[in-house]
């Protein structure tokens, strides 16, 4: 994204470092993500949009898609692999080979709307995952859980009114992208949190809004938009989650997944910009997924 941009390559190494430090390496099986195909992307975005992104990719230098979102000569490949990881995660989990997957990918995806890149995001990775599960594997009900500090406006744009998908989210509000509170669709369970909110407010939101919604929906697969920028050490926003909150929220959702989804969970990295907190929190999340 350019020098001094918070969405930087070191985010992935920070997660890798903490996985090693936690001794989790031996519990994980690693895969290199394939490139998503136009057919897979076009389940979440119009094909014209996918083609426009391919055309926008520069041979040299940087092009800006919006003030926050840039492409260099490697970005298209990374974005195609991030979406490809979504497809692969779904395939690995729905084949029964693994009960859960975590994709340590950049760029993130949840601000990418049907036909608009936004907020560091180019393709909506969780949307590609959900539509792959529905169309390729024939599932009827997929839940998307988004605990990134920013509202997943792109995911809402793609799925509002879609009877096969429920989205449960928390986010700081009022805050970028300033959406999620005005007339959300009936399949959206959005809980805006005020600046300064922390563990207590997260627990209330999950217990009072998310869990009843998920219990009623009985998802066959749970997909996480796993952003870690609501951490108290993350200066991107002003929520105060701790490392342990990420273990807690993952465990609560896992309980739903075990009862309704045969434990099947696919997780995609979204935000998280304080490198140490990102690595530690992602490990808390992955530990519960892998347990
Ligand atoms: Zn975010």
CSV table of C-alpha atoms and ligand atoms in Angstrom, one decimal:
chain,number,residue,atom,x,y,z
A,1,UNK,CA,0.0,0.0,0.0
A,2,UNK,CA,3.1,2.2,0.1
A,3,UNK,CA,5.6,3.4,2.8
A,4,UNK,CA,4.2,4.2,6.2
A,5,UNK,CA,0.8,2.6,5.4
A,6,UNK,CA,-0.6,0.6,8.4
A,7,UNK,CA,-1.7,-2.3,6.2
A,8,UNK,CA,1.9,-3.6,5.8
A,9,UNK,CA,3.7,-6.9,5.2
A,10,UNK,CA,5.0,-7.0,8.7
A,11,UNK,CA,1.5,-7.8,9.9
A,12,UNK,CA,1.8,-11.4,8.6
A,13,UNK,CA,5.3,-11.9,10.2
A,14,UNK,CA,3.9,-10.7,13.5
A,15,UNK,CA,1.4,-13.5,13.4
A,16,UNK,CA,4.0,-16.0,12.3
A,17,UNK,CA,6.3,-15.0,15.2
A,18,UNK,CA,3.6,-15.4,17.8
A,19,UNK,CA,2.6,-18.8,16.4
A,20,UNK,CA,6.2,-20.0,16.8
A,21,UNK,CA,6.5,-18.4,20.3
A,22,UNK,CA,3.2,-20.2,21.3
A,23,UNK,CA,4.5,-23.5,20.1
A,24,UNK,CA,1.5,-23.9,17.8
A,25,UNK,CA,3.5,-24.7,14.7
A,26,UNK,CA,3.2,-28.5,15.2
A,27,UNK,CA,-0.6,-28.3,15.6
A,28,UNK,CA,-1.1,-26.6,12.3
A,29,UNK,CA,-1.0,-27.9,8.7
A,30,UNK,CA,0.0,-25.2,6.2
A,31,UNK,CA,-1.2,-24.6,2.7
A,32,UNK,CA,-0.2,-22.1,0.0
A,33,UNK,CA,-3.3,-20.3,-1.2
A,34,UNK,CA,-4.2,-20.7,-4.9
A,35,UNK,CA,-5.3,-17.8,-7.1
A,36,UNK,CA,-9.0,-17.3,-7.0
A,37,UNK,CA,-10.7,-17.6,-10.4
A,38,UNK,CA,-12.9,-15.1,-12.1
A,39,UNK,CA,-15.8,-17.5,-11.6
A,40,UNK,CA,-15.2,-17.7,-7.8
A,41,UNK,CA,-14.8,-13.9,-7.5
A,42,UNK,CA,-17.9,-13.2,-9.7
A,43,UNK,CA,-20.1,-14.9,-7.1
A,44,UNK,CA,-19.4,-11.9,-4.8
A,45,UNK,CA,-18.6,-9.1,-7.3
A,46,UNK,CA,-19.9,-8.3,-10.8
A,47,UNK,CA,-17.5,-9.8,-13.4
A,48,UNK,CA,-17.0,-6.3,-14.8
A,49,UNK,CA,-15.6,-5.2,-11.5
A,50,UNK,CA,-13.2,-8.2,-11.4
A,51,UNK,CA,-12.0,-7.3,-14.9
A,52,UNK,CA,-11.7,-3.7,-14.0
A,53,UNK,CA,-9.4,-4.5,-11.1
A,54,UNK,CA,-7.3,-6.8,-13.3
A,55,UNK,CA,-7.0,-3.9,-15.8
A,56,UNK,CA,-6.1,-1.4,-13.0
A,57,UNK,CA,-3.1,-3.4,-11.8
A,58,UNK,CA,0.0,-1.5,-12.7
A,59,UNK,CA,3.1,-2.9,-14.3
A,60,UNK,CA,5.2,-0.5,-12.2
A,61,UNK,CA,4.6,2.1,-9.6
A,62,UNK,CA,1.4,2.5,-7.5
A,63,UNK,CA,-2.1,3.3,-8.5
A,64,UNK,CA,-4.7,4.5,-5.9
A,65,UNK,CA,-8.2,2.9,-6.1
A,66,UNK,CA,-9.4,5.1,-3.3
A,67,UNK,CA,-7.5,7.4,-0.9
A,68,UNK,CA,-6.7,4.4,1.4
A,69,UNK,CA,-6.3,1.6,-1.1
A,70,UNK,CA,-3.5,1.3,-3.5
A,71,UNK,CA,-2.2,-1.3,-6.0
A,72,UNK,CA,1.5,-2.0,-6.8
A,73,UNK,CA,2.6,-4.6,-9.3
A,74,UNK,CA,2.2,-7.4,-6.7
A,75,UNK,CA,-1.2,-6.4,-5.3
A,76,UNK,CA,-3.4,-8.2,-7.8
A,77,UNK,CA,-1.6,-11.4,-7.1
A,78,UNK,CA,-1.9,-11.0,-3.4
A,79,UNK,CA,-5.6,-10.1,-3.6
A,80,UNK,CA,-6.3,-13.1,-5.8
A,81,UNK,CA,-4.5,-15.4,-3.4
A,82,UNK,CA,-6.4,-13.9,-0.4
A,83,UNK,CA,-9.6,-14.7,-2.1
A,84,UNK,CA,-8.2,-18.1,-3.2
A,85,UNK,CA,-7.4,-18.8,0.5
A,86,UNK,CA,-11.1,-18.2,1.2
A,87,UNK,CA,-12.1,-20.8,-1.3
A,88,UNK,CA,-9.4,-23.2,-0.1
A,89,UNK,CA,-10.4,-22.8,3.5
A,90,UNK,CA,-14.0,-23.7,2.7
A,91,UNK,CA,-12.9,-26.7,0.6
A,92,UNK,CA,-10.6,-28.0,3.3
A,93,UNK,CA,-13.2,-27.6,6.0
A,94,UNK,CA,-16.3,-28.8,4.1
A,95,UNK,CA,-14.3,-31.9,2.8
A,96,UNK,CA,-14.0,-33.0,6.4
A,97,UNK,CA,-10.2,-33.0,6.3
A,98,UNK,CA,-10.0,-30.2,8.9
A,99,UNK,CA,-12.6,-28.8,11.3
A,100,UNK,CA,-11.2,-25.2,11.0
A,101,UNK,CA,-8.9,-23.0,8.9
A,102,UNK,CA,-7.3,-19.6,9.4
A,103,UNK,CA,-6.1,-17.6,6.4
A,104,UNK,CA,-3.2,-15.2,7.2
A,105,UNK,CA,-3.8,-13.0,4.2
A,106,UNK,CA,-3.4,-9.5,2.9
A,107,UNK,CA,-5.1,-7.4,1.6
A,108,UNK,CA,-8.2,-7.7,3.9
A,109,UNK,CA,-11.6,-7.8,2.4
A,110,UNK,CA,-14.6,-6.7,4.5
A,111,UNK,CA,-14.9,-3.2,3.1
A,112,UNK,CA,-14.8,-4.3,-0.5
A,113,UNK,CA,-18.4,-3.7,-1.8
A,114,UNK,CA,-20.1,-5.5,-4.7
A,115,UNK,CA,-18.4,-3.1,-7.2
A,116,UNK,CA,-16.2,-0.8,-5.2
A,117,UNK,CA,-12.8,-1.3,-3.5
A,118,UNK,CA,-12.5,0.5,-0.2
A,119,UNK,CA,-10.5,0.8,3.0
A,120,UNK,CA,-7.5,-1.4,2.0
A,121,UNK,CA,-9.8,-4.0,0.5
A,122,UNK,CA,-10.1,-5.1,-3.1
A,123,UNK,CA,-12.0,-8.4,-3.1
A,124,UNK,CA,-14.3,-9.4,-0.3
A,125,UNK,CA,-12.7,-12.6,0.9
A,126,UNK,CA,-15.4,-13.7,3.4
A,127,UNK,CA,-18.0,-13.1,0.7
A,128,UNK,CA,-16.1,-15.2,-1.8
A,129,UNK,CA,-15.9,-17.9,0.9
A,130,UNK,CA,-19.6,-17.8,1.8
A,131,UNK,CA,-20.7,-17.9,-1.8
A,132,UNK,CA,-18.4,-20.8,-2.6
A,133,UNK,CA,-19.9,-22.7,0.4
A,134,UNK,CA,-23.4,-22.0,-0.9
A,135,UNK,CA,-22.9,-22.5,-4.6
A,136,UNK,CA,-20.2,-25.1,-4.9
A,137,UNK,CA,-20.9,-27.1,-1.8
A,138,UNK,CA,-24.7,-26.7,-1.7
A,139,UNK,CA,-25.0,-25.3,1.8
A,140,UNK,CA,-28.1,-23.4,2.7
A,141,UNK,CA,-27.1,-21.3,5.7
A,142,UNK,CA,-23.7,-19.6,6.4
A,143,UNK,CA,-23.0,-17.2,9.2
A,144,UNK,CA,-20.4,-14.5,9.0
A,145,UNK,CA,-18.9,-13.2,12.3
A,146,UNK,CA,-17.1,-9.9,12.1
A,147,UNK,CA,-15.3,-8.7,15.2
A,148,UNK,CA,-13.0,-6.1,13.4
A,149,UNK,CA,-13.3,-2.7,14.9
A,150,UNK,CA,-14.6,-1.3,11.6
A,151,UNK,CA,-18.1,-2.2,10.3
A,152,UNK,CA,-17.9,-4.7,7.4
A,153,UNK,CA,-19.9,-2.5,5.1
A,154,UNK,CA,-18.7,-4.4,2.0
A,155,UNK,CA,-20.0,-7.7,3.4
A,156,UNK,CA,-23.3,-6.1,4.3
A,157,UNK,CA,-23.5,-4.6,0.8
A,158,UNK,CA,-23.1,-8.0,-0.7
A,159,UNK,CA,-25.4,-10.0,1.6
A,160,UNK,CA,-28.1,-7.6,2.7
A,161,UNK,CA,-31.4,-9.4,2.3
A,162,UNK,CA,-29.7,-12.7,1.4
A,163,UNK,CA,-31.7,-15.4,3.2
A,164,UNK,CA,-28.8,-17.8,3.1
A,165,UNK,CA,-26.4,-15.6,5.1
A,166,UNK,CA,-26.6,-14.0,8.5
A,167,UNK,CA,-23.9,-11.5,9.5
A,168,UNK,CA,-23.2,-10.8,13.2
A,169,UNK,CA,-20.8,-7.9,13.9
A,170,UNK,CA,-19.5,-5.5,16.4
A,171,UNK,CA,-17.8,-2.3,15.5
A,172,UNK,CA,-16.9,1.1,16.9
A,173,UNK,CA,-19.5,3.8,16.1
A,174,UNK,CA,-19.5,6.5,15.0
A,175,UNK,CA,-16.3,5.6,13.2
A,176,UNK,CA,-15.1,4.7,9.7
A,177,UNK,CA,-16.9,3.7,7.5
A,178,UNK,CA,-19.9,5.3,9.3
A,179,UNK,CA,-22.3,2.5,8.3
A,180,UNK,CA,-24.2,-0.3,9.9
A,181,UNK,CA,-26.6,1.6,12.0
A,182,UNK,CA,-29.2,3.0,9.6
A,183,UNK,CA,-31.8,0.4,8.6
A,184,UNK,CA,-29.6,-2.6,8.4
A,185,UNK,CA,-31.3,-5.6,6.6
A,186,UNK,CA,-33.0,-8.2,8.7
A,187,UNK,CA,-30.2,-10.7,8.2
A,188,UNK,CA,-27.6,-8.3,9.8
A,189,UNK,CA,-27.0,-8.3,13.5
A,190,UNK,CA,-24.9,-5.3,14.0
A,191,UNK,CA,-23.9,-4.0,17.4
A,192,UNK,CA,-22.3,-0.6,17.4
A,193,UNK,CA,-20.0,0.1,20.4
A,194,UNK,CA,-19.0,3.5,21.6
A,195,UNK,CA,-15.3,4.6,21.8
A,196,UNK,CA,-13.8,3.2,25.0
A,197,UNK,CA,-16.0,0.1,25.1
A,198,UNK,CA,-14.1,-3.1,26.1
A,199,UNK,CA,-14.6,-6.7,27.3
A,200,UNK,CA,-17.9,-6.0,29.1
A,201,UNK,CA,-19.6,-4.4,26.1
A,202,UNK,CA,-18.3,-7.2,23.9
A,203,UNK,CA,-19.7,-9.8,26.1
A,204,UNK,CA,-23.1,-8.1,26.3
A,205,UNK,CA,-23.2,-7.8,22.5
A,206,UNK,CA,-22.3,-11.4,22.0
A,207,UNK,CA,-24.7,-12.8,24.7
A,208,UNK,CA,-27.6,-10.6,23.9
A,209,UNK,CA,-27.5,-10.2,20.2
A,210,UNK,CA,-25.1,-12.6,18.4
A,211,UNK,CA,-25.8,-15.9,20.2
A,212,UNK,CA,-29.6,-15.7,20.0
A,213,UNK,CA,-29.4,-14.8,16.3
A,214,UNK,CA,-27.0,-17.6,15.5
A,215,UNK,CA,-28.9,-20.1,17.6
A,216,UNK,CA,-32.1,-19.3,15.6
A,217,UNK,CA,-30.3,-19.4,12.3
A,218,UNK,CA,-28.5,-22.7,12.8
A,219,UNK,CA,-25.6,-22.0,10.4
A,220,UNK,CA,-24.0,-25.0,8.6
A,221,UNK,CA,-20.7,-23.1,8.4
A,222,UNK,CA,-19.2,-20.2,10.4
A,223,UNK,CA,-16.9,-17.8,8.7
A,224,UNK,CA,-15.0,-15.2,10.7
A,225,UNK,CA,-14.0,-11.8,9.5
A,226,UNK,CA,-11.1,-11.8,12.0
A,227,UNK,CA,-9.9,-8.3,12.5
A,228,UNK,CA,-7.8,-7.5,15.6
A,229,UNK,CA,-7.9,-3.7,15.5
A,230,UNK,CA,-10.4,-3.4,18.4
A,231,UNK,CA,-7.5,-4.4,20.7
A,232,UNK,CA,-6.7,-1.7,23.4
A,233,UNK,CA,-3.1,-1.4,22.1
A,234,UNK,CA,-4.3,-0.7,18.5
A,235,UNK,CA,-4.2,3.0,17.8
A,236,UNK,CA,-6.3,2.7,14.6
A,237,UNK,CA,-9.5,2.9,16.8
A,238,UNK,CA,-10.6,3.4,20.4
A,239,UNK,CA,-12.0,0.1,21.6
A,240,UNK,CA,-10.3,-1.8,24.5
A,241,UNK,CA,-10.4,-5.5,23.8
A,242,UNK,CA,-7.7,-7.7,25.3
A,243,UNK,CA,-5.9,-10.8,24.0
A,244,UNK,CA,-8.3,-12.9,26.2
A,245,UNK,CA,-11.4,-11.4,24.6
A,246,UNK,CA,-10.4,-12.9,21.2
A,247,UNK,CA,-10.2,-16.3,22.8
A,248,UNK,CA,-13.5,-15.8,24.5
A,249,UNK,CA,-15.5,-14.6,21.5
A,250,UNK,CA,-14.0,-17.4,19.4
A,251,UNK,CA,-15.0,-20.0,22.0
A,252,UNK,CA,-18.6,-18.7,22.2
A,253,UNK,CA,-19.0,-18.9,18.4
A,254,UNK,CA,-17.3,-22.3,18.3
A,255,UNK,CA,-19.9,-23.5,20.7
A,256,UNK,CA,-22.6,-22.6,18.2
A,257,UNK,CA,-20.5,-24.1,15.4
A,258,UNK,CA,-20.2,-27.4,17.3
A,259,UNK,CA,-23.9,-27.6,17.9
A,260,UNK,CA,-25.1,-26.6,14.4
A,261,UNK,CA,-22.2,-26.7,11.9
A,262,UNK,CA,-20.3,-29.9,12.9
A,263,UNK,CA,-17.7,-27.5,14.3
A,264,UNK,CA,-16.9,-26.1,10.8
A,265,UNK,CA,-15.2,-22.7,11.0
A,266,UNK,CA,-13.3,-20.8,8.3
A,267,UNK,CA,-11.4,-17.6,9.5
A,268,UNK,CA,-10.0,-14.8,7.3
A,269,UNK,CA,-7.7,-12.1,8.6
A,270,UNK,CA,-9.0,-8.6,8.3
A,271,UNK,CA,-7.5,-5.7,10.2
A,272,UNK,CA,-5.1,-5.4,13.2
A,273,UNK,CA,-2.3,-2.9,13.0
A,274,UNK,CA,-0.5,-2.9,16.4
A,275,UNK,CA,1.9,-5.7,15.4
A,276,UNK,CA,2.5,-7.3,18.9
A,277,UNK,CA,-1.2,-7.2,19.8
A,278,UNK,CA,-2.2,-8.5,16.3
A,279,UNK,CA,0.2,-11.5,16.6
A,280,UNK,CA,-0.9,-12.3,20.2
A,281,UNK,CA,-4.6,-11.9,19.5
A,282,UNK,CA,-4.5,-13.9,16.3
A,283,UNK,CA,-2.8,-16.7,18.3
A,284,UNK,CA,-5.6,-16.6,20.9
A,285,UNK,CA,-8.1,-16.9,18.1
A,286,UNK,CA,-6.2,-19.7,16.3
A,287,UNK,CA,-5.7,-21.7,19.5
A,288,UNK,CA,-9.4,-21.9,20.1
A,289,UNK,CA,-10.1,-22.8,16.4
A,290,UNK,CA,-7.4,-25.5,16.5
A,291,UNK,CA,-8.3,-27.0,19.9
B,1,LIG,ZN1,-10.6,-2.8,10.7
